[in-house]
Coordinates of C-alpha atoms and ligand atoms in Angstrom, one line a residue:
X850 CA 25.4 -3.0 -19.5
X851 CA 24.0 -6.4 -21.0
X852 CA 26.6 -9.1 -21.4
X853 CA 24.1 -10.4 -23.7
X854 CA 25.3 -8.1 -26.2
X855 CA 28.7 -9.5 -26.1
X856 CA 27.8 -13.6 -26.4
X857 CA 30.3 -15.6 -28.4
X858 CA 32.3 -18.4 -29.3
X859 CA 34.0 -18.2 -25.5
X860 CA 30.9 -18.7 -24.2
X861 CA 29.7 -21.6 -26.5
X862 CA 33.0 -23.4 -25.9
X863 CA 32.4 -23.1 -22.3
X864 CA 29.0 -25.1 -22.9
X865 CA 30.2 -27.3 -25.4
X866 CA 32.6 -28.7 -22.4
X867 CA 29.5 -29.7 -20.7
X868 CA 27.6 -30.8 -23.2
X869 CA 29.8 -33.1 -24.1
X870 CA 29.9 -34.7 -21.1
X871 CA 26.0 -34.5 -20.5
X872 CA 26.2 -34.0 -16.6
X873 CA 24.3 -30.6 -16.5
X874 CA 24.3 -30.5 -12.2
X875 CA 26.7 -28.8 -10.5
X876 CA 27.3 -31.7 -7.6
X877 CA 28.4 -35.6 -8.2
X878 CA 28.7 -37.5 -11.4
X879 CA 32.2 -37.4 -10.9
X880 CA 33.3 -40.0 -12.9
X881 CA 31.4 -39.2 -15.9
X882 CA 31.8 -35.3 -16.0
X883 CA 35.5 -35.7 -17.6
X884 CA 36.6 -32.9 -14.9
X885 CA 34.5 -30.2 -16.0
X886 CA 33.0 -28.4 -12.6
X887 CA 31.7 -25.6 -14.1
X888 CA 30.0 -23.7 -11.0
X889 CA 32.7 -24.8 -8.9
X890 CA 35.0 -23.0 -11.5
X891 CA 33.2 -19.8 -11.3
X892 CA 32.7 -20.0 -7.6
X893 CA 37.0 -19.5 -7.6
X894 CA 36.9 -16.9 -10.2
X895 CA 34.3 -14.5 -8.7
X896 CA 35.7 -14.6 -5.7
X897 CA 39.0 -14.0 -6.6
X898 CA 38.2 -11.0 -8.6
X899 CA 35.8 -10.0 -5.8
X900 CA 38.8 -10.5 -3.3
X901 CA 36.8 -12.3 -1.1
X902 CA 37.1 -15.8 0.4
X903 CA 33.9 -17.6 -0.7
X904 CA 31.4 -17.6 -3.5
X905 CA 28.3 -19.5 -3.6
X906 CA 27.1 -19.6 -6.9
X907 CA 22.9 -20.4 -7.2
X908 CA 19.9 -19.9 -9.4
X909 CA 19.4 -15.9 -9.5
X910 CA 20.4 -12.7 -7.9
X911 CA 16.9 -13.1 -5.6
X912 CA 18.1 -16.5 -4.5
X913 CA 21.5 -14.9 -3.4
X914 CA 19.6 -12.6 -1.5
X915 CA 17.7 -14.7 0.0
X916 CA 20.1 -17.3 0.9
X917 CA 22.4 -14.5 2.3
X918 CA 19.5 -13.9 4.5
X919 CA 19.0 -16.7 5.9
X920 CA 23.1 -17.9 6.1
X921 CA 23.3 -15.1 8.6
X922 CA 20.3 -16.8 10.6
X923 CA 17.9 -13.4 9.6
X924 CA 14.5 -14.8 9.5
X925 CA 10.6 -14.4 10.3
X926 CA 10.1 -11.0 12.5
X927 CA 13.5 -9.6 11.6
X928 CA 13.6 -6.3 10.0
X929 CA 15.6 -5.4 7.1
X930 CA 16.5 -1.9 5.7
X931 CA 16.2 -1.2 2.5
X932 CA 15.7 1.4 -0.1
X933 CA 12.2 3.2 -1.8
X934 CA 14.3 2.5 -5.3
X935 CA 15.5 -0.8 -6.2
X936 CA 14.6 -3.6 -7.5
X937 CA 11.2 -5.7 -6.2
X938 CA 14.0 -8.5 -5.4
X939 CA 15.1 -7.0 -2.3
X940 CA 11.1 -7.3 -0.7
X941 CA 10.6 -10.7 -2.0
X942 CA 13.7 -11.9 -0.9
X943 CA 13.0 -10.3 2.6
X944 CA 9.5 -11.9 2.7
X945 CA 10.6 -15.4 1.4
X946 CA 11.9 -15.8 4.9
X947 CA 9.4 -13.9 6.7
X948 CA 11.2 -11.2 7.5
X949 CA 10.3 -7.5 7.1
X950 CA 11.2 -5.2 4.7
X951 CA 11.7 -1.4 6.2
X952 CA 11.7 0.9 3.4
X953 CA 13.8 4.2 4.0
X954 CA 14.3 7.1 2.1
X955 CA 17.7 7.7 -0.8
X956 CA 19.3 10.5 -1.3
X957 CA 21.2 12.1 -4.6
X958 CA 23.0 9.0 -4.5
X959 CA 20.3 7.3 -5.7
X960 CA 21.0 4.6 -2.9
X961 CA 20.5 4.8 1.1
X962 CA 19.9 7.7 2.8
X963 CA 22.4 7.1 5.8
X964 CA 20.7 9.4 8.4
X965 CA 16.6 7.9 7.4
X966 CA 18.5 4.5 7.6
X967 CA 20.1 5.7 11.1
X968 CA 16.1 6.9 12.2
X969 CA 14.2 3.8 11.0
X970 CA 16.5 1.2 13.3
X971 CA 14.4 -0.3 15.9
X972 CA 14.9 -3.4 18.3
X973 CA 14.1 -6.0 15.8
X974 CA 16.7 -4.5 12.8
X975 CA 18.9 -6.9 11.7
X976 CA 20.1 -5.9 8.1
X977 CA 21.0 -3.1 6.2
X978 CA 20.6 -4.2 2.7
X979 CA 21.6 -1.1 0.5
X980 CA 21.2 -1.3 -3.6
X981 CA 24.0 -0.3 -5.9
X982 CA 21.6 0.8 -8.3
X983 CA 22.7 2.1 -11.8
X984 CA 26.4 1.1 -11.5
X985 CA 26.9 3.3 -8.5
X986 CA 26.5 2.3 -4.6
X987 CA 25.6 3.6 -1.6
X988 CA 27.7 5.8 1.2
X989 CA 29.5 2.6 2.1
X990 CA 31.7 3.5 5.0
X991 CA 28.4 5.5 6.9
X992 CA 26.4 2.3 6.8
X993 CA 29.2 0.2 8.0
X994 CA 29.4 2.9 10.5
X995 CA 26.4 2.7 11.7
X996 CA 26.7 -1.0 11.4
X997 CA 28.9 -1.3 13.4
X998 CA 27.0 1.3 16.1
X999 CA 24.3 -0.7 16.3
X1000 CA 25.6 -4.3 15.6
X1001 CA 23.6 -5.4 12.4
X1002 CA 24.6 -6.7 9.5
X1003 CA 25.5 -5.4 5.8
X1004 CA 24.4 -6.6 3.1
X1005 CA 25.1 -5.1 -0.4
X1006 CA 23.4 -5.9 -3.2
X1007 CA 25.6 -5.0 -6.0
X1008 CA 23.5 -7.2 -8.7
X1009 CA 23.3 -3.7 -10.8
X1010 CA 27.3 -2.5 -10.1
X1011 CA 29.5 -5.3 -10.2
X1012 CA 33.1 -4.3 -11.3
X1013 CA 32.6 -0.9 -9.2
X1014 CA 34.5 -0.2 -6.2
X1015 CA 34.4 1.6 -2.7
X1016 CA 37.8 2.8 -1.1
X1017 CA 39.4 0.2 -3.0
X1018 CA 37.5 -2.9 -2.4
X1019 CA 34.8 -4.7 -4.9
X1020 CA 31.1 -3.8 -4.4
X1021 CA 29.7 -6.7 -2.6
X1022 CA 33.0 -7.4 -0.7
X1023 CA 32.7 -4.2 1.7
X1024 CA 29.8 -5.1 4.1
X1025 CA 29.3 -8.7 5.8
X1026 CA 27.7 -10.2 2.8
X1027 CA 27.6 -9.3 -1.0
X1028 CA 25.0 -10.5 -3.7
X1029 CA 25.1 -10.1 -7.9
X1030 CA 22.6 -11.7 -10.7
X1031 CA 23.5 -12.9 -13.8
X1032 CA 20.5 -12.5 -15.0
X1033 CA 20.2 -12.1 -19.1
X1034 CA 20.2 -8.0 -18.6
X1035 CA 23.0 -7.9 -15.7
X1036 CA 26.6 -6.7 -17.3
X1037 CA 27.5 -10.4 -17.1
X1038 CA 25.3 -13.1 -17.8
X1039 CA 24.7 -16.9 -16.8
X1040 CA 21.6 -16.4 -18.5
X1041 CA 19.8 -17.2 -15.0
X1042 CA 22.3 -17.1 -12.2
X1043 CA 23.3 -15.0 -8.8
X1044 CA 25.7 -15.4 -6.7
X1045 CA 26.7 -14.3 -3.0
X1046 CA 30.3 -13.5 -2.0
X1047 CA 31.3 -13.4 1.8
X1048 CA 34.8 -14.1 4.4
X1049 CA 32.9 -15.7 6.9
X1050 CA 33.0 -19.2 6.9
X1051 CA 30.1 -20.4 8.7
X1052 CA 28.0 -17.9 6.0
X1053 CA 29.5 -19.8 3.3
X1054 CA 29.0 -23.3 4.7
X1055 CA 25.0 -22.3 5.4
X1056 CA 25.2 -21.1 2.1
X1057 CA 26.3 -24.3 0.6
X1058 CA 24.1 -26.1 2.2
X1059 CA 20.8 -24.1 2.3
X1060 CA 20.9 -23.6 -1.6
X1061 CA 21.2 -27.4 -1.9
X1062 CA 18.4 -28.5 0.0
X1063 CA 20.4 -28.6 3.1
X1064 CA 22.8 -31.2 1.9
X1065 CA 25.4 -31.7 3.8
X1066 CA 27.9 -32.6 0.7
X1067 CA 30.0 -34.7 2.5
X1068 CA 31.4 -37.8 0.9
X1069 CA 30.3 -38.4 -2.6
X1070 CA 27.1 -40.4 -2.1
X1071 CA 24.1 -37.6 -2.2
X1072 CA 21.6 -40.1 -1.4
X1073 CA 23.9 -40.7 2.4
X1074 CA 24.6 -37.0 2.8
X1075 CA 22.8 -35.5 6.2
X1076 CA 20.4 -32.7 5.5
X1077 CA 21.9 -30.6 9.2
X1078 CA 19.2 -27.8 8.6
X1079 CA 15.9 -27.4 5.9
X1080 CA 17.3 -26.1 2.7
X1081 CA 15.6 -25.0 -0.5
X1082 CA 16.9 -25.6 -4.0
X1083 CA 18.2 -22.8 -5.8
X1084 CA 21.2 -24.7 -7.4
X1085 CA 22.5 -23.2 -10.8
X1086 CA 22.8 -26.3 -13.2
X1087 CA 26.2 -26.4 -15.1
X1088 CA 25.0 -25.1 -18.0
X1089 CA 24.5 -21.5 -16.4
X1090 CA 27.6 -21.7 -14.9
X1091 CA 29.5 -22.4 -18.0
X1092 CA 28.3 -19.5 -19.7
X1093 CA 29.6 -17.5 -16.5
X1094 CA 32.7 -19.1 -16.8
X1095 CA 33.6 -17.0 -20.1
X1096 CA 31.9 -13.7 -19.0
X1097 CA 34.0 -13.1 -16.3
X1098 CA 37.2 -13.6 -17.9
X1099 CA 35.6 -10.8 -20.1
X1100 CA 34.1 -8.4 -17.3
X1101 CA 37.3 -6.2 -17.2
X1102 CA 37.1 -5.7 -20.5
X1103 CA 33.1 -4.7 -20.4
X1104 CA 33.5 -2.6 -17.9
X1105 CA 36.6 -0.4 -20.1
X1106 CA 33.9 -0.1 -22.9
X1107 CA 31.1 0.8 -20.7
X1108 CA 33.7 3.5 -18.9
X1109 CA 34.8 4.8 -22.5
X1110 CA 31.2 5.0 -23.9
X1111 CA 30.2 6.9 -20.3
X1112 CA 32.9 8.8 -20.6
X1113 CA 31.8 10.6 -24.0
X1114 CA 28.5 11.4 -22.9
X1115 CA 29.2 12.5 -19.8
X1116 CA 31.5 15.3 -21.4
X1117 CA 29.2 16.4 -23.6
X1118 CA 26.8 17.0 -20.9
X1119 CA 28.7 18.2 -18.4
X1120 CA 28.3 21.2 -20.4
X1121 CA 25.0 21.7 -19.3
X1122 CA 23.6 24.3 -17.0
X1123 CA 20.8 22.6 -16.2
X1124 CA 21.7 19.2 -15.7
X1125 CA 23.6 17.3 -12.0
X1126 CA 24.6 14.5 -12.2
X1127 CA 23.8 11.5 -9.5
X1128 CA 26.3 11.9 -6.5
X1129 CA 29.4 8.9 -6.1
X1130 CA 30.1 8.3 -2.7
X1131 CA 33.8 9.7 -1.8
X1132 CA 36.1 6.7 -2.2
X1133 CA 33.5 5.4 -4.9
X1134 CA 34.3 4.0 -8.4
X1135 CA 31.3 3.2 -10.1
X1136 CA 30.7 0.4 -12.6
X1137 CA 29.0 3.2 -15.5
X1138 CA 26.9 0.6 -16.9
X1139 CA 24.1 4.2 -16.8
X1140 CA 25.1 7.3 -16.6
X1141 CA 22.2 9.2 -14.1
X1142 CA 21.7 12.8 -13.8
X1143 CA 19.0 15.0 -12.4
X1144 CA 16.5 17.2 -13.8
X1145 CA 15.3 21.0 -12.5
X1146 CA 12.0 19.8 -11.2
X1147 CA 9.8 16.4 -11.7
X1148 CA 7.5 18.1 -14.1
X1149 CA 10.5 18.8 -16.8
X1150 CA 12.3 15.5 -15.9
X1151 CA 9.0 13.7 -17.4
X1152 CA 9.3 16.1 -20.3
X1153 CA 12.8 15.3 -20.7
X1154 CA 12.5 11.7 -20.7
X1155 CA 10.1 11.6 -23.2
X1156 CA 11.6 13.7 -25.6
X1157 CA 14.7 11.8 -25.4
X1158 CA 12.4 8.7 -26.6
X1159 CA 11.1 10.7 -29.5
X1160 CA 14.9 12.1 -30.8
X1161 CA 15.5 8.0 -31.0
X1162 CA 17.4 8.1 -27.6
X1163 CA 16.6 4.4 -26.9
X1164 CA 17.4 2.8 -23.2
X1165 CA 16.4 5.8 -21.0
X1166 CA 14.8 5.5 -17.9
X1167 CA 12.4 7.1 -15.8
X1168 CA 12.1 5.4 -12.5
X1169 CA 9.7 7.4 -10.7
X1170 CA 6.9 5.7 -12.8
X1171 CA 8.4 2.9 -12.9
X1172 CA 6.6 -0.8 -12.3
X1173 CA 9.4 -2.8 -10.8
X1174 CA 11.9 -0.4 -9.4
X1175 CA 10.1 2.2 -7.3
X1176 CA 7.8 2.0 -4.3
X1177 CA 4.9 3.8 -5.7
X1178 CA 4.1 1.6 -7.8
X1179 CA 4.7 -1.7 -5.8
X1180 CA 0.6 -2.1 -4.8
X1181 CA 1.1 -5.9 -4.6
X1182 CA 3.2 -4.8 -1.2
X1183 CA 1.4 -2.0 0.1
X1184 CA -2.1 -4.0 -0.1
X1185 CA 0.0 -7.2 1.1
X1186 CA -1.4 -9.1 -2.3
X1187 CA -0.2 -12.4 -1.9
X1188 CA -1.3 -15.6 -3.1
X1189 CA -1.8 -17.3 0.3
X1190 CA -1.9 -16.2 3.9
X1191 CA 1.4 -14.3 5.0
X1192 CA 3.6 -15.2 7.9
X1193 CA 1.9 -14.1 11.3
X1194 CA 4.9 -11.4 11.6
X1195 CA 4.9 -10.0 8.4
X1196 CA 0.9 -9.0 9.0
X1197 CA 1.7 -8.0 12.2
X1198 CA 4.8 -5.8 11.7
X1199 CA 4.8 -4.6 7.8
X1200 CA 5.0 -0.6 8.3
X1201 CA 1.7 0.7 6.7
X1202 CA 3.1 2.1 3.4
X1203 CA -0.1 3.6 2.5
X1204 CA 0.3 5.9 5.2
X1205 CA 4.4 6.5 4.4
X1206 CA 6.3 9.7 3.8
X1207 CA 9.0 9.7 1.0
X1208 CA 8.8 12.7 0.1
X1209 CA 12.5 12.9 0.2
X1210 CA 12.9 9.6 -1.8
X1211 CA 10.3 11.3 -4.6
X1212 CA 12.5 14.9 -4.7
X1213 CA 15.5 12.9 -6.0
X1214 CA 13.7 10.1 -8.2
X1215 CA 11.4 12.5 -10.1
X1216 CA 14.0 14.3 -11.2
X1217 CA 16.4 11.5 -12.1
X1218 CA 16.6 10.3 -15.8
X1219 CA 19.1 7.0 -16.0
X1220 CA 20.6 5.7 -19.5
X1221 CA 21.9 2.5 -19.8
X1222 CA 25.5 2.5 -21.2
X1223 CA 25.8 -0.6 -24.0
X1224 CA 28.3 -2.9 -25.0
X1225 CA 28.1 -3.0 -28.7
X1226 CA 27.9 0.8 -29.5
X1227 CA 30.4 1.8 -31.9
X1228 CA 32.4 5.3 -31.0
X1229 CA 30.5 6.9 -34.2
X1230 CA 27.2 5.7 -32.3
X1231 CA 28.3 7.5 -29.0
X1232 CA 29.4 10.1 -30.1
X1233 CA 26.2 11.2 -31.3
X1234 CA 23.7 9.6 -28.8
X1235 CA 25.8 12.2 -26.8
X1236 CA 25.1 14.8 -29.1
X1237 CA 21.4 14.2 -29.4
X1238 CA 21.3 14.1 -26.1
X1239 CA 22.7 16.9 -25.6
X1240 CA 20.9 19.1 -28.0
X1241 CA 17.5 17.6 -26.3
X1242 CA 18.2 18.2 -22.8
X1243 CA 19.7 21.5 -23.5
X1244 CA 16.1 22.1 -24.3
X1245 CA 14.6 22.0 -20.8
X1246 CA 16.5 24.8 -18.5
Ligands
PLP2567 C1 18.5 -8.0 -11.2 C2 18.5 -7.6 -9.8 C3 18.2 -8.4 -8.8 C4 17.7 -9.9 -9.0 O1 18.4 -10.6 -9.8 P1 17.7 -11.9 -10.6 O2 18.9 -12.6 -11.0 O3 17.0 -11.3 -11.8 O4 16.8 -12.6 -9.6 C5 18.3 -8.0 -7.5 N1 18.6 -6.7 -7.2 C6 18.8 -5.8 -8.2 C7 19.2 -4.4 -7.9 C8 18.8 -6.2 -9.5 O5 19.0 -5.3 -10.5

């Protein structure tokens, strides 16, 4: 997945354009920047390849989440649905605006649960926010179904499937409001970036401003701009933003080698008895920077895993133990361990997840292993990752 893998000379032209004119922000300096607008650049390219109308282009995926949160007017006491595996961006992003994260249940695809997102709505929902985790997404057109039933919002975070697809359209262009990182690990890198893609307008404009410390950014005098709401600053500097510039001119082309790589293993596993692999939505193209597949039971998934480690099978994960992407091990929310006092609401209304059931969440994530699919394999390396795998999972009926 990494576009870190693939950094080149594109990429260091693309920052030698703004070195070389030393303005490294994204807004004003217009006479010195010798036309270079790097972010602004990006903002066009992402959202024509997303096909949608706007991009706002910021500091990290969590900032896009955040800010999409809070363009749509979602803020403290609000609750937003989201899944038991993820990333721990979608909680902090939730509570940055003192709203509520409501965790609910996935399913085999590894993403929402439609029906425990259907039975956790309550008067105060405002979001859905489902995770296209391990380039694949959720059941798209149930969520915007139920959406739609109950008039909330949908927000996809497609920071770990960008490139994939649902019934034809981009992830992250289906629901009301669609985030990605560029983080250094995402399939294409700013280094530090994220960005939020919508067609509403009035989204946009919030977005434009919010990100900027409310800044207006009309005329071409920052210090006279009006400030029409309180902002924050997750800006991206030009420097980011350049490096962006070249990776998405390449993302096509990443995400041919990640589906040829995927492709190999995936055959030589699909010989298995004993293996399933992680469900795609109908109408669903994934991204395949992992190829995911269950287990028989927890107990031999773990075994699994590790022997994978030991053959030399590098990059595999298991998320049920997992620190940062899976709700039994996020203590720092269950306790509510936060630096300073929380917002009133978010002690009042955070769901006790000591006392929580996912039972249903931990049938499908003990069971799942996830490999990442990388860039710079050669086909002789494939072809016998897939072959080791192979011969070790074929180990563990
Ligand atoms: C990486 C990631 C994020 C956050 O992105 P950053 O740019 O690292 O802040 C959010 N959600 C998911 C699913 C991610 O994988």
């Amino acid at each position: 997945m990494p576009g870190f893998e693939l950094f080149g000379e594109k990429e260091k032209s693309q920052v030698q354009d703004v070195l070389d004119s030393g303005v490294l922000m994204r807004y004003g300096f217009d006479g010195m920047r010798n036309n270079h607008w790097k972010a602004l650049e990006l903002e066009a390219a992402l959202a024509k390849r997303m096909e949608s109308k706007y991009a706002q282009l910021v500091s990290s995926g969590t900032a896009a989440l955040t800010i999409a949160l809070a363009s749509a007017g979602i803020g403290a006491g609000d609750e937003v649905i989201m899944p038991t595996f993820t990333f721990v961006a979608s909680f902090e992003s939730i509570l940055a605006i003192g709203a509520i994260p409501i965790l609910v249940d996935v399913d085999d695809t590894l993403t929402l649960d439609p029906v425990a997102v259907e039975n956790a709505i309550t008067d105060k929902t405002k979001v859905v926010m489902p995770v296209h985790m391990c380039g694949s997404m959720a059941d798209l057109s149930a969520l915007k179904a139920i959406c739609d039933k109950h008039d909330l919002l949908l927000l996809e975070d497609a920071c770990q499937a960008i490139g994939g697809s649902f019934e034809g359209k981009p992830l992250g262009s289906y629901g009301d409001l669609g985030c990605f990182s560029f983080d250094y690990v995402k399939t294409i890198t700013c280094g530090e970036g994220g960005a939020l893609i919508t067609n509403n307008e009035a989204y946009k404009t919030n977005a434009d401003h919010y990100s900027d410390h409310g800044h207006d950014h009309v005329g071409n005098n920052r210090g006279t701009e009006t400030h029409p709401f309180l902002g924050y600053n997750f800006r991206i500097s030009e420097l980011n933003a350049a490096v962006g510039c070249a990776q998405i001119e390449r993302l096509d082309n990443f995400l041919d080698i990640q589906q040829k790589h995927y492709g190999v293993i995936r055959k030589e596993l699909e010989t298995l008895s004993n293996i399933e692999f992680r469900r795609v939505p109908n109408g669903g193209v994934e991204n395949y920077s992992f190829i995911s597949f269950f287990l028989p039971s927890t107990a031999i998934a773990k075994k699994a895993h590790t022997a994978l480690d030991e053959a030399g099978v590098d990059a595999c994960f298991y998320w049920f133990d997992n620190n940062w992407h899976y709700y039994k091990k996020w203590e720092h929310l269950i306790q509510k361990k936060s630096l300073g006092k929380l917002p009133q609401e978010v002690l009042n209304q955070l769901p006790d997840y000591t006392k929580a059931d996912f039972s249903k969440s931990d049938a499908w994530i003990g069971r799942t292993i996830s490999c990442l699919i990388k860039l710079s394999w050669t086909d002789e390396q494939v072809a016998e990752r897939a072959a080791t795998m192979k011969e070790v999972l074929a180990r563990f009926a």
